[in-house]
Structures are given as structure tokens and as C-alpha cells.
Tab-separated table of C-alpha atoms in Angstrom:
chain	number	residue	atom	x	y	z
A	133	MET	CA	-4.137	-27.854	-8.098
A	134	SER	CA	-5.512	-29.619	-4.962
A	135	TYR	CA	-2.929	-31.858	-2.642
A	136	GLN	CA	-2.867	-35.547	-3.458
A	137	VAL	CA	-2.483	-37.485	-0.674
A	138	ILE	CA	0.734	-39.996	-0.644
A	139	ALA	CA	-1.218	-43.102	-0.985
A	140	ARG	CA	-2.656	-42.130	-3.886
A	141	LYS	CA	0.356	-40.229	-5.499
A	142	TYR	CA	2.605	-42.822	-4.970
A	143	ARG	CA	-0.117	-45.583	-5.695
A	144	PRO	CA	1.866	-48.528	-7.724
A	145	ARG	CA	0.947	-48.776	-11.492
A	146	LYS	CA	2.828	-52.050	-12.231
A	147	PHE	CA	3.286	-55.217	-10.977
A	148	ALA	CA	6.871	-54.564	-10.072
A	149	GLU	CA	5.840	-51.907	-7.857
A	150	ILE	CA	3.354	-53.719	-5.310
A	151	THR	CA	5.379	-54.498	-2.475
A	152	ALA	CA	5.962	-57.709	-0.756
A	153	GLN	CA	3.330	-59.670	-2.847
A	154	GLU	CA	5.622	-61.188	-5.311
A	155	HIS	CA	3.909	-64.564	-5.218
A	156	ILE	CA	0.760	-63.214	-6.585
A	157	THR	CA	2.051	-60.639	-9.115
A	158	ARG	CA	4.369	-63.884	-10.284
A	159	THR	CA	1.418	-65.900	-11.024
A	160	ILE	CA	-0.857	-63.551	-12.590
A	161	GLN	CA	2.031	-62.222	-14.960
A	162	ASN	CA	2.960	-65.819	-15.953
A	163	SER	CA	-1.181	-66.670	-16.666
A	164	LEU	CA	-0.856	-63.443	-19.070
A	165	ARG	CA	1.933	-64.868	-20.723
A	166	LEU	CA	0.555	-68.227	-20.919
A	167	GLY	CA	-3.068	-67.082	-22.281
A	168	ARG	CA	-4.321	-68.607	-19.133
A	169	VAL	CA	-6.518	-65.745	-17.609
A	170	GLY	CA	-9.302	-66.742	-15.503
A	171	HIS	CA	-12.713	-65.272	-15.161
A	172	GLY	CA	-12.835	-64.860	-11.577
A	173	TYR	CA	-10.320	-64.183	-8.818
A	174	ILE	CA	-10.758	-63.398	-4.930
A	175	PHE	CA	-8.127	-61.161	-3.330
A	176	SER	CA	-7.863	-61.379	0.487
A	177	GLY	CA	-5.750	-60.195	2.960
A	178	LEU	CA	-5.505	-57.259	5.295
A	179	ARG	CA	-6.388	-53.662	4.968
A	180	GLY	CA	-4.019	-51.631	2.730
A	181	VAL	CA	-1.553	-54.481	1.420
A	182	GLY	CA	-2.451	-54.009	-2.171
A	183	LYS	CA	-5.544	-55.900	-3.139
A	184	THR	CA	-7.304	-53.201	-5.014
A	185	THR	CA	-4.100	-52.007	-6.483
A	186	ALA	CA	-3.384	-55.612	-7.602
A	187	ALA	CA	-6.676	-55.816	-8.900
A	188	ARG	CA	-6.152	-52.547	-11.074
A	189	VAL	CA	-2.692	-53.064	-12.335
A	190	PHE	CA	-4.235	-56.709	-13.395
A	191	ALA	CA	-7.127	-54.838	-15.237
A	192	LYS	CA	-4.966	-52.515	-16.815
A	193	ALA	CA	-2.610	-55.111	-18.125
A	194	VAL	CA	-5.523	-57.822	-19.751
A	195	ASN	CA	-6.303	-54.627	-22.013
A	196	CYS	CA	-2.933	-53.090	-22.794
A	197	SER	CA	-2.770	-52.942	-26.821
A	198	ARG	CA	1.305	-53.482	-26.331
A	199	MET	CA	0.714	-57.029	-24.620
A	200	ILE	CA	-1.772	-58.007	-26.750
A	201	GLU	CA	-0.122	-57.150	-30.194
A	202	ASP	CA	3.620	-57.470	-29.120
A	203	PRO	CA	4.307	-61.216	-28.044
A	204	VAL	CA	8.047	-60.417	-27.474
A	205	TYR	CA	6.870	-57.508	-25.017
A	206	LEU	CA	4.152	-59.709	-23.560
A	207	LYS	CA	6.965	-62.489	-22.737
A	208	ASP	CA	9.991	-60.413	-21.686
A	209	VAL	CA	8.280	-57.385	-19.813
A	210	THR	CA	4.424	-58.336	-18.932
A	211	GLU	CA	3.636	-54.765	-17.600
A	212	PRO	CA	0.946	-52.688	-18.873
A	213	CYS	CA	2.990	-50.279	-21.092
A	214	GLY	CA	1.124	-46.911	-19.787
A	215	GLU	CA	1.480	-45.498	-23.150
A	216	CYS	CA	-1.043	-46.982	-25.419
A	217	GLU	CA	-4.627	-45.665	-25.855
A	218	SER	CA	-6.125	-48.392	-23.263
A	219	CYS	CA	-3.648	-47.609	-20.534
A	220	ARG	CA	-4.082	-43.545	-21.107
A	221	ASP	CA	-7.719	-44.246	-20.883
A	222	PHE	CA	-7.348	-46.448	-17.710
A	223	ASP	CA	-5.049	-43.773	-15.882
A	224	SER	CA	-7.331	-40.958	-16.797
A	225	GLY	CA	-10.095	-42.901	-15.218
A	226	SER	CA	-12.330	-42.650	-18.370
A	227	SER	CA	-11.707	-46.343	-19.284
A	228	LEU	CA	-15.342	-48.306	-20.019
A	229	ASN	CA	-13.657	-51.535	-19.825
A	230	ILE	CA	-13.196	-51.375	-16.083
A	231	SER	CA	-15.844	-51.133	-13.553
A	232	GLU	CA	-15.491	-50.637	-9.623
A	233	PHE	CA	-18.000	-51.654	-7.297
A	234	ASP	CA	-18.374	-50.904	-3.160
A	235	ALA	CA	-20.130	-53.909	-2.064
A	236	ALA	CA	-20.456	-52.587	1.422
A	237	SER	CA	-23.111	-49.817	-0.019
A	238	ASN	CA	-24.491	-51.970	-3.152
A	239	ASN	CA	-25.107	-55.256	-1.625
A	240	SER	CA	-28.490	-56.040	-2.708
A	241	VAL	CA	-30.027	-58.493	-4.949
A	242	ASP	CA	-31.154	-55.667	-7.193
A	243	ASP	CA	-27.681	-54.089	-7.795
A	244	ILE	CA	-26.358	-57.653	-8.537
A	245	ARG	CA	-28.894	-57.792	-10.952
A	246	LEU	CA	-27.840	-54.494	-12.756
A	247	LEU	CA	-24.318	-55.795	-12.815
A	248	ARG	CA	-25.365	-59.068	-14.090
A	249	GLU	CA	-27.272	-57.066	-17.076
A	250	ASN	CA	-24.253	-55.047	-17.886
A	251	VAL	CA	-22.016	-58.087	-18.094
A	252	ARG	CA	-23.824	-59.163	-21.113
A	253	TYR	CA	-22.062	-56.469	-23.150
A	254	GLY	CA	-18.742	-56.931	-24.355
A	255	PRO	CA	-15.840	-54.279	-24.476
A	256	GLN	CA	-15.413	-51.219	-26.697
A	257	LYS	CA	-11.637	-51.560	-27.068
A	258	GLY	CA	-9.516	-54.357	-25.690
A	259	ARG	CA	-10.274	-57.769	-24.903
A	260	TYR	CA	-11.974	-57.790	-21.679
A	261	ARG	CA	-14.221	-55.992	-19.503
A	262	VAL	CA	-13.180	-56.261	-15.675
A	263	TYR	CA	-15.249	-55.725	-12.762
A	264	ILE	CA	-13.855	-55.079	-9.412
A	265	ILE	CA	-15.604	-55.533	-6.113
A	266	ASP	CA	-14.539	-54.328	-3.173
A	267	GLU	CA	-15.731	-55.556	0.342
A	268	VAL	CA	-17.480	-58.197	-1.400
A	269	HIS	CA	-17.882	-59.816	2.138
A	270	MET	CA	-20.696	-57.434	2.533
A	271	LEU	CA	-22.891	-58.514	-0.207
A	272	SER	CA	-26.148	-60.355	1.136
A	273	THR	CA	-26.921	-64.081	0.892
A	274	ALA	CA	-29.436	-63.453	-1.526
A	275	ALA	CA	-26.740	-61.360	-3.576
A	276	PHE	CA	-24.289	-63.993	-3.272
A	277	ASN	CA	-26.872	-66.656	-4.761
A	278	ALA	CA	-27.755	-64.124	-7.577
A	279	PHE	CA	-24.228	-64.135	-8.402
A	280	LEU	CA	-23.537	-68.018	-8.965
A	281	LYS	CA	-24.822	-68.709	-12.498
A	282	THR	CA	-22.684	-65.757	-13.838
A	283	LEU	CA	-19.299	-66.873	-12.228
A	284	GLU	CA	-20.275	-70.578	-13.116
A	285	GLU	CA	-21.035	-69.410	-16.958
A	286	PRO	CA	-19.658	-66.382	-17.479
A	287	PRO	CA	-19.423	-64.348	-20.962
A	288	PRO	CA	-15.466	-64.872	-22.537
A	289	HIS	CA	-15.242	-61.129	-22.192
A	290	ALA	CA	-15.847	-60.514	-18.503
A	291	ILE	CA	-13.425	-61.218	-15.586
A	292	PHE	CA	-14.245	-60.714	-12.081
A	293	ILE	CA	-11.987	-59.665	-9.249
A	294	PHE	CA	-13.553	-59.617	-5.570
A	295	ALA	CA	-11.442	-57.893	-2.884
A	296	THR	CA	-12.231	-58.677	0.883
A	297	THR	CA	-10.520	-58.324	4.269
A	298	GLU	CA	-12.688	-61.349	5.577
A	299	LEU	CA	-12.508	-64.230	3.418
A	300	HIS	CA	-14.527	-66.522	5.794
A	301	LYS	CA	-17.619	-64.574	5.340
A	302	ILE	CA	-17.586	-65.560	1.364
A	303	PRO	CA	-19.561	-68.501	0.586
A	304	ALA	CA	-17.997	-71.958	-0.405
A	305	THR	CA	-20.053	-71.756	-3.587
A	306	ILE	CA	-18.538	-68.351	-4.952
A	307	SER	CA	-15.069	-69.059	-3.793
A	308	SER	CA	-14.905	-72.504	-5.357
A	309	ARG	CA	-15.424	-70.948	-8.810
A	310	CYS	CA	-12.565	-68.527	-8.087
A	311	GLN	CA	-8.988	-68.551	-7.713
A	312	ARG	CA	-7.870	-67.248	-4.342
A	313	PHE	CA	-5.009	-65.141	-3.721
A	314	ASN	CA	-4.157	-64.265	-0.354
A	315	PHE	CA	-2.172	-60.939	0.294
A	316	LYS	CA	0.472	-61.043	3.185
A	317	ARG	CA	1.099	-58.958	5.751
A	318	ILE	CA	3.921	-56.437	4.322
A	319	PRO	CA	7.411	-56.790	6.707
A	320	LEU	CA	8.181	-53.719	8.502
A	321	PRO	CA	11.673	-53.330	6.394
A	322	GLU	CA	10.336	-53.291	2.862
A	323	ILE	CA	7.475	-50.524	4.511
A	324	GLU	CA	10.557	-48.592	5.634
A	325	ALA	CA	12.093	-48.715	2.289
A	326	GLN	CA	8.682	-47.639	0.424
A	327	LEU	CA	8.533	-44.890	3.149
A	328	ARG	CA	12.152	-43.868	2.588
A	329	SER	CA	12.054	-43.640	-1.398
A	330	ILE	CA	8.892	-41.493	-0.720
A	331	CYS	CA	10.561	-39.135	1.632
A	332	GLU	CA	13.749	-38.928	-0.718
A	333	ALA	CA	11.244	-38.016	-3.555
A	334	GLU	CA	9.439	-35.283	-1.511
A	335	SER	CA	13.039	-33.868	-0.709
A	336	LEU	CA	12.403	-34.713	2.989
A	337	ASP	CA	15.007	-35.972	5.596
A	338	VAL	CA	14.132	-38.581	7.793
A	339	GLU	CA	15.695	-40.491	10.821
A	340	GLU	CA	15.792	-44.292	10.404
A	341	ASP	CA	14.232	-44.546	14.024
A	342	ALA	CA	11.480	-41.953	12.791
A	343	LEU	CA	10.608	-44.234	9.921
A	344	GLN	CA	10.599	-47.682	11.480
A	345	LEU	CA	8.388	-46.165	14.237
A	346	VAL	CA	5.682	-44.994	11.521
A	347	GLY	CA	6.082	-48.875	10.008
A	348	ARG	CA	5.572	-50.348	13.199
A	349	LYS	CA	2.313	-48.094	13.995
A	350	ALA	CA	1.223	-49.383	10.587
A	351	GLN	CA	1.214	-53.123	11.732
A	352	GLY	CA	1.806	-54.470	7.783
A	353	SER	CA	-0.654	-52.143	6.174
A	354	MET	CA	1.140	-50.003	3.565
A	355	ARG	CA	-1.575	-47.732	3.259
A	356	ASP	CA	-1.711	-46.986	6.909
A	357	ALA	CA	1.936	-46.506	6.767
A	358	GLN	CA	1.488	-43.607	3.917
A	359	SER	CA	-1.072	-41.991	5.780
A	360	ILE	CA	0.577	-41.941	8.847
A	361	LEU	CA	3.465	-40.396	6.809
A	362	ASP	CA	1.290	-37.909	5.483
A	363	GLN	CA	0.030	-36.846	8.857
A	364	VAL	CA	3.597	-36.875	10.258
A	365	ILE	CA	4.820	-34.573	7.299
A	366	ALA	CA	2.182	-32.107	8.428
A	367	PHE	CA	2.970	-32.111	11.941
A	368	ALA	CA	6.955	-31.785	11.572
A	369	ILE	CA	7.626	-29.727	8.681
A	370	GLU	CA	6.777	-26.273	10.396
A	371	ARG	CA	9.547	-24.328	8.257
A	372	GLU	CA	9.980	-24.593	4.632
A	373	GLY	CA	13.985	-24.638	5.247
A	374	ASP	CA	13.735	-27.345	7.773
A	375	ARG	CA	12.621	-30.600	6.265
A	376	THR	CA	13.870	-32.971	8.582
A	377	ILE	CA	11.746	-35.728	10.602
A	378	ARG	CA	13.058	-36.570	13.856
A	379	TYR	CA	11.987	-39.709	15.995
A	380	GLU	CA	11.100	-37.358	18.967
A	381	THR	CA	8.690	-35.381	16.693
A	382	VAL	CA	6.870	-38.744	15.459
A	383	ALA	CA	6.844	-40.193	19.121
A	384	GLU	CA	4.791	-37.271	20.031
A	385	LEU	CA	2.544	-37.202	17.146
A	386	LEU	CA	1.939	-40.660	17.762
A	387	ASN	CA	1.495	-40.705	21.713
A	388	TYR	CA	4.201	-43.304	21.709
A	389	ILE	CA	5.434	-44.675	24.653
A	390	ASP	CA	9.002	-45.151	24.557
A	391	ASP	CA	11.212	-48.737	24.965
A	392	ASP	CA	12.905	-47.236	27.766
A	393	HIS	CA	9.621	-47.190	29.862
A	394	PHE	CA	9.032	-50.858	29.342
A	395	PHE	CA	12.716	-51.676	30.238
A	396	ALA	CA	11.881	-49.430	33.232
A	397	VAL	CA	9.058	-51.686	34.196
A	398	THR	CA	11.237	-54.936	33.625
A	399	ASP	CA	14.110	-53.550	35.693
A	400	ALA	CA	12.158	-52.639	38.671
A	401	ALA	CA	10.816	-56.125	38.735
A	402	SER	CA	14.256	-57.880	38.331
A	403	ALA	CA	15.782	-55.296	40.829
A	404	ASN	CA	13.150	-55.932	43.361
A	405	ASP	CA	12.180	-52.176	43.351
A	406	PRO	CA	8.374	-51.360	43.871
A	407	LYS	CA	9.190	-47.750	44.247
A	408	LYS	CA	10.515	-47.298	40.726
A	409	MET	CA	7.417	-49.666	39.496
A	410	LEU	CA	5.139	-47.314	41.073
A	411	GLU	CA	7.200	-44.330	39.448
A	412	THR	CA	6.509	-45.598	36.223
A	413	ALA	CA	3.186	-46.598	36.768
A	414	ARG	CA	2.627	-42.638	37.322
A	415	PHE	CA	4.219	-41.316	34.770
A	416	VAL	CA	2.217	-43.220	32.174
A	417	ILE	CA	-1.180	-42.177	34.461
A	418	ASP	CA	0.309	-38.351	34.522
A	419	ASN	CA	1.038	-38.347	30.916
A	420	GLY	CA	-2.344	-39.322	29.590
A	421	TYR	CA	-1.097	-42.781	28.190
A	422	ASP	CA	-3.684	-45.040	27.674
A	423	GLU	CA	-2.848	-47.947	30.818
A	424	GLN	CA	-4.792	-50.542	28.342
A	425	ASP	CA	-2.404	-49.977	25.720
A	426	PHE	CA	0.491	-49.823	27.874
A	427	LEU	CA	-0.414	-53.319	28.941
A	428	GLU	CA	-0.408	-54.701	25.662
A	429	LYS	CA	2.709	-53.007	24.290
A	430	LEU	CA	4.458	-54.475	27.553
A	431	ILE	CA	3.351	-58.067	26.842
A	432	GLU	CA	4.735	-57.607	23.447
A	433	HIS	CA	7.746	-56.212	25.616
A	434	LEU	CA	8.127	-59.702	27.323
A	435	ARG	CA	7.584	-61.723	24.158
A	436	ASN	CA	10.586	-60.256	23.109
A	437	PHE	CA	12.492	-61.722	25.687
A	438	LEU	CA	10.789	-64.981	25.065
A	439	VAL	CA	11.974	-64.527	21.563
A	440	ILE	CA	15.523	-64.370	22.899
A	441	HIS	CA	15.133	-67.233	25.057
A	442	ASN	CA	13.847	-69.734	22.196
A	443	LEU	CA	15.902	-68.235	19.101
A	444	ARG	CA	19.227	-67.311	20.570
A	445	SER	CA	18.998	-64.084	18.279
A	446	ALA	CA	17.020	-60.905	17.796
A	447	ARG	CA	16.272	-61.351	14.271
A	448	LEU	CA	12.236	-61.309	14.942
A	449	ILE	CA	12.311	-58.301	17.351
A	450	GLU	CA	11.248	-55.162	15.064
A	451	ARG	CA	13.166	-52.602	17.066
A	452	PRO	CA	16.632	-50.780	16.021
A	453	ASP	CA	20.141	-52.438	16.702
A	454	PRO	CA	20.776	-50.923	19.953
A	455	VAL	CA	17.243	-51.897	21.453
A	456	ARG	CA	17.763	-55.377	20.043
A	457	GLU	CA	21.168	-55.478	21.812
A	458	ARG	CA	19.574	-54.393	25.091
A	459	TYR	CA	17.021	-57.254	24.842
A	460	MET	CA	20.072	-59.495	24.254
A	461	THR	CA	21.642	-58.230	27.409
A	462	GLU	CA	18.695	-58.113	29.710
A	463	ALA	CA	16.770	-61.380	28.525
A	464	ARG	CA	19.383	-63.186	30.963
A	465	LEU	CA	17.228	-61.614	34.121
A	466	PHE	CA	14.376	-63.762	33.709
A	467	SER	CA	13.572	-67.277	33.205
A	468	PRO	CA	11.174	-68.276	30.432
A	469	ALA	CA	8.743	-70.011	33.059
A	470	VAL	CA	8.853	-66.211	34.901
A	471	LEU	CA	8.309	-64.458	31.439
A	472	MET	CA	5.100	-66.661	30.872
A	473	ARG	CA	3.811	-66.143	34.327
A	474	MET	CA	4.154	-62.539	33.852
A	475	ILE	CA	2.381	-62.523	30.353
A	476	ASP	CA	-0.358	-64.598	31.960
A	477	LEU	CA	-0.858	-61.860	34.537
A	478	LEU	CA	-0.893	-59.206	32.029
A	479	LEU	CA	-3.515	-60.610	29.348
A	480	GLN	CA	-5.733	-61.410	32.636
A	481	ALA	CA	-5.430	-57.768	33.639
A	482	SER	CA	-5.715	-56.356	30.235
A	483	ARG	CA	-9.296	-58.205	29.999
A	484	GLU	CA	-10.421	-57.046	33.112
A	485	LEU	CA	-9.249	-53.293	33.195
A	486	ARG	CA	-12.157	-52.970	30.580
A	487	PHE	CA	-14.866	-53.710	32.609
A	488	GLN	CA	-13.434	-52.210	36.040
A	489	PHE	CA	-13.295	-48.821	38.089
A	490	GLU	CA	-10.500	-47.353	39.693
A	491	TYR	CA	-8.542	-48.665	37.056
A	492	GLN	CA	-5.386	-46.387	37.627
A	493	PHE	CA	-5.263	-47.973	41.128
A	494	ARG	CA	-5.435	-51.529	39.646
A	495	PHE	CA	-3.040	-50.596	36.884
A	496	GLU	CA	-0.516	-49.671	39.569
A	497	LEU	CA	-1.296	-52.912	41.717
A	498	VAL	CA	-0.718	-55.129	38.586
A	499	LEU	CA	2.650	-53.566	37.864
A	500	LEU	CA	3.456	-54.172	41.469
A	501	LYS	CA	2.572	-57.660	41.286
A	502	LEU	CA	5.076	-58.311	38.688
A	503	VAL	CA	7.757	-57.997	41.712
A	504	GLY	CA	6.412	-60.636	43.317
A	505	ILE	CA	6.307	-62.958	40.139
A	506	VAL	CA	10.118	-62.599	39.800
A	507	HIS	CA	11.033	-62.479	43.613
A	508	PRO	CA	7.974	-65.178	45.147
A	509	SER	CA	9.440	-64.396	48.640
A	510	VAL	CA	7.940	-60.942	48.934
A	511	GLU	CA	4.945	-61.687	47.051
A	512	PRO	CA	1.923	-61.086	49.260
A	513	GLN	CA	-0.001	-64.097	51.074
A	514	GLU	CA	-3.309	-62.600	49.484
A	515	ASP	CA	-3.678	-62.195	45.683
A	516	VAL	CA	-4.398	-58.303	45.683
A	517	HIS	CA	-5.004	-58.994	41.586
A	518	MET	CA	-8.615	-57.743	41.067
A	519	THR	CA	-10.141	-60.115	43.326
A	520	ARG	CA	-12.585	-57.454	44.955
A	521	ASP	CA	-14.134	-56.533	41.603
A	522	ALA	CA	-15.335	-59.630	40.077
A	523	SER	CA	-18.104	-58.164	38.193
A	524	PRO	CA	-18.322	-55.685	35.449
A	525	CYS	CA	-20.201	-53.508	37.797
A	526	GLY	CA	-17.051	-53.145	40.380
A	527	GLY	CA	-19.100	-54.159	43.092
A	528	PRO	CA	-17.196	-56.363	46.204
A	529	GLN	CA	-18.149	-59.996	45.667
A	530	LYS	CA	-18.774	-62.123	48.895
A	531	LYS	CA	-16.265	-64.763	49.822
A	532	SER	CA	-18.220	-68.326	49.498
A	533	PRO	CA	-17.920	-69.694	53.458
């Protein structure tokens, strides 16, 4: 049997299994209990947060025989039973009541006209025919217009669920005819909890810091986290007897720069130590890390100090407890004003490095200038930050008289 990736193997099959979207699953379940099922829905949000999964569970629930025939089960459970003929057909992929379309590759007027023709036919079993349209924002303007009449006066057996990552691209004439649900970015603790349960099911031992690193890399997307975990397992498990995933292994695979190196930058800046700052810059360059990525993560590092100053707490910092304690301790080394000046410098440098040559040299200069911001007495008289190359071509710019 061919291998099934984690994102598909552990895909939720019930509303209760959908992570961090309770505001949506609760609303849908209440509408099922009350018999107030609409004809058009828009599910929007970041990639991999459960939009298509929720649409499939919804489509499965509206045709579940037990929910239709057993009012007590409908009121108390409100989940597809997974045992009736309709649910089994859905799980096996043979249900004719559920149709999925990819709007990215079927975005013409002719595709929508064909869909409109199919909508006229009622379900063979159950109550509804459900049409799930992924990436609906990719439809052409003419295709959207062709959909208007169907959405305004749909047949009673049809439900349309539109999934999109770019809600602003959907015309108001379409969105005003649908119920809109915005899916949240999944919090890091809930991603970690889900990954931990997957590792337990796969008989894997995993360090907590390694799980957090995978979750942070996913940036709020459960599917991305599961895909990264798949990659980590393939990289980390070399022998059948050793099924442990360690932090160092994950950091190596993801080419992750440890927090210690960002603390090395701020330590060098606070200690007025240009030598240590240059050593940190050379470490980044010599080990093949991306300078642009380093500056972006350094901005996040300084942001964490600002969080400490403003909240007097580390609860919004997504790091292990020892690292949070270090932020609490070292935040006093910098005032909020100095931190903002450092962030402004790094934001400007991050934008300019994309278009300039000799970026390694300029990367070193940017880090050295952080020392001058913290200790203004040693700041050079002339601004060395990228004044020589004002154009994308990198040529010297003449000073105006």
C-alpha cells in the first residue's frame, strides 16, 4: 500500500477535530440543529487552516442519514456519524452529492455554465448537493457574473461553499449573497498539541523544543506544520530502533538560526563590542544563512524586547520558557526608543539589501551600526548605511553641491 502523508492521514472527519475554529464549527452545528442551512458560504483565511476540511465535514453532515432521521442525535451530537451509507460513500470518495472544483484551473465562463447545468439535478440520496469551489478568487470577472443568478435564486437542494485565501478579490455582488466565515491563524500551542498527538500515534518520541520549532516555521498553518513534520520524520529517523526527534536535528533540516545568535547581536550592541558583532556577522555568512532572513528574524528578536517593555510579560513571545526568561532579563539593557531606532534601521536595510551588490559587506555594516545606535558617542560622523549605493544598480551616487 502506498504511503499516505500526515496531512491526509490525520485530516479531521468531524467538527470537533477541526483545530482552533470553534467560532465557525459552532455556528455551522447550530444552523444544522435549527434547520437554518444557507445556500451560499464563503470560507476565507490563511492556507492550511481548515477551510476545505470544514467544507467537507459540512457537506458530509448535511446528508448524514442519522442526523436526518434521529432528532435526538442531531440535537445532542451534531456530527456526521461515519456509519450510514451516505457517510461511507463520502469517505470512499464515491458520493455523487459532493462536487469539488478547483477555480484556479476551471475559471472560465464555460466552466461555470457547465456547473450551472449540473446544479439543476437533485441529489440521488440525502437532501443536498454540495459544491465546494477552492481558490474561488481565481474566477474571471465574467465567470463571477455568470454565477450571480444561480446564487440569487438557487435550487433548494444546492449548497455552494467557496474557499479562498484572498477574500478581497471576490466581488461584493458574490460575497453579499453568501454567509462569510473567516478562519483564524492557528495558535502555536494548538499546533504543538496536534503535532504531539500525531507523534504519539506514530510511536515517535519528540522533544518539546523541536515541536515548537516546527510550529513556528508553519506560521499558523496546520497543513504546513504537518508537511514539515513529515519531512522531519524522514530526515531524523535513520534507524528503526531510534524513533526520537531532537531539536538539533530539526534545526539542521530547517536551516534554523538559533536564538543564541540573535542574543549575540544584542549582547554585542549593549556591550559596545564591534569585534563580537563582526564575528556574529561572519558566522551567518560563512554558514550559508540568508542575510535577508537573518535581518527579518533579528527584527522579530527586537520586537520581543518591546513586548516585554509594554506588557511586563513574556506571554506573547512564542519561545521555550528559558528563552522567555532571558528576554525578561535582558530587556532592561535597551530603552524602547533605542529598540525602535534599531528596528527602523533593520527595516530599511532589509528593503535595500534586495537590490544591492556587495550585500555581505553591507550586512556587516548594518550590524556594526547597531552598536552606534546603542552607544551614540561611538557612532561615526558620516552615515555609512547604504549611502554609496542609492540605486538598484549599485553605482555611486553623486552628492549634490
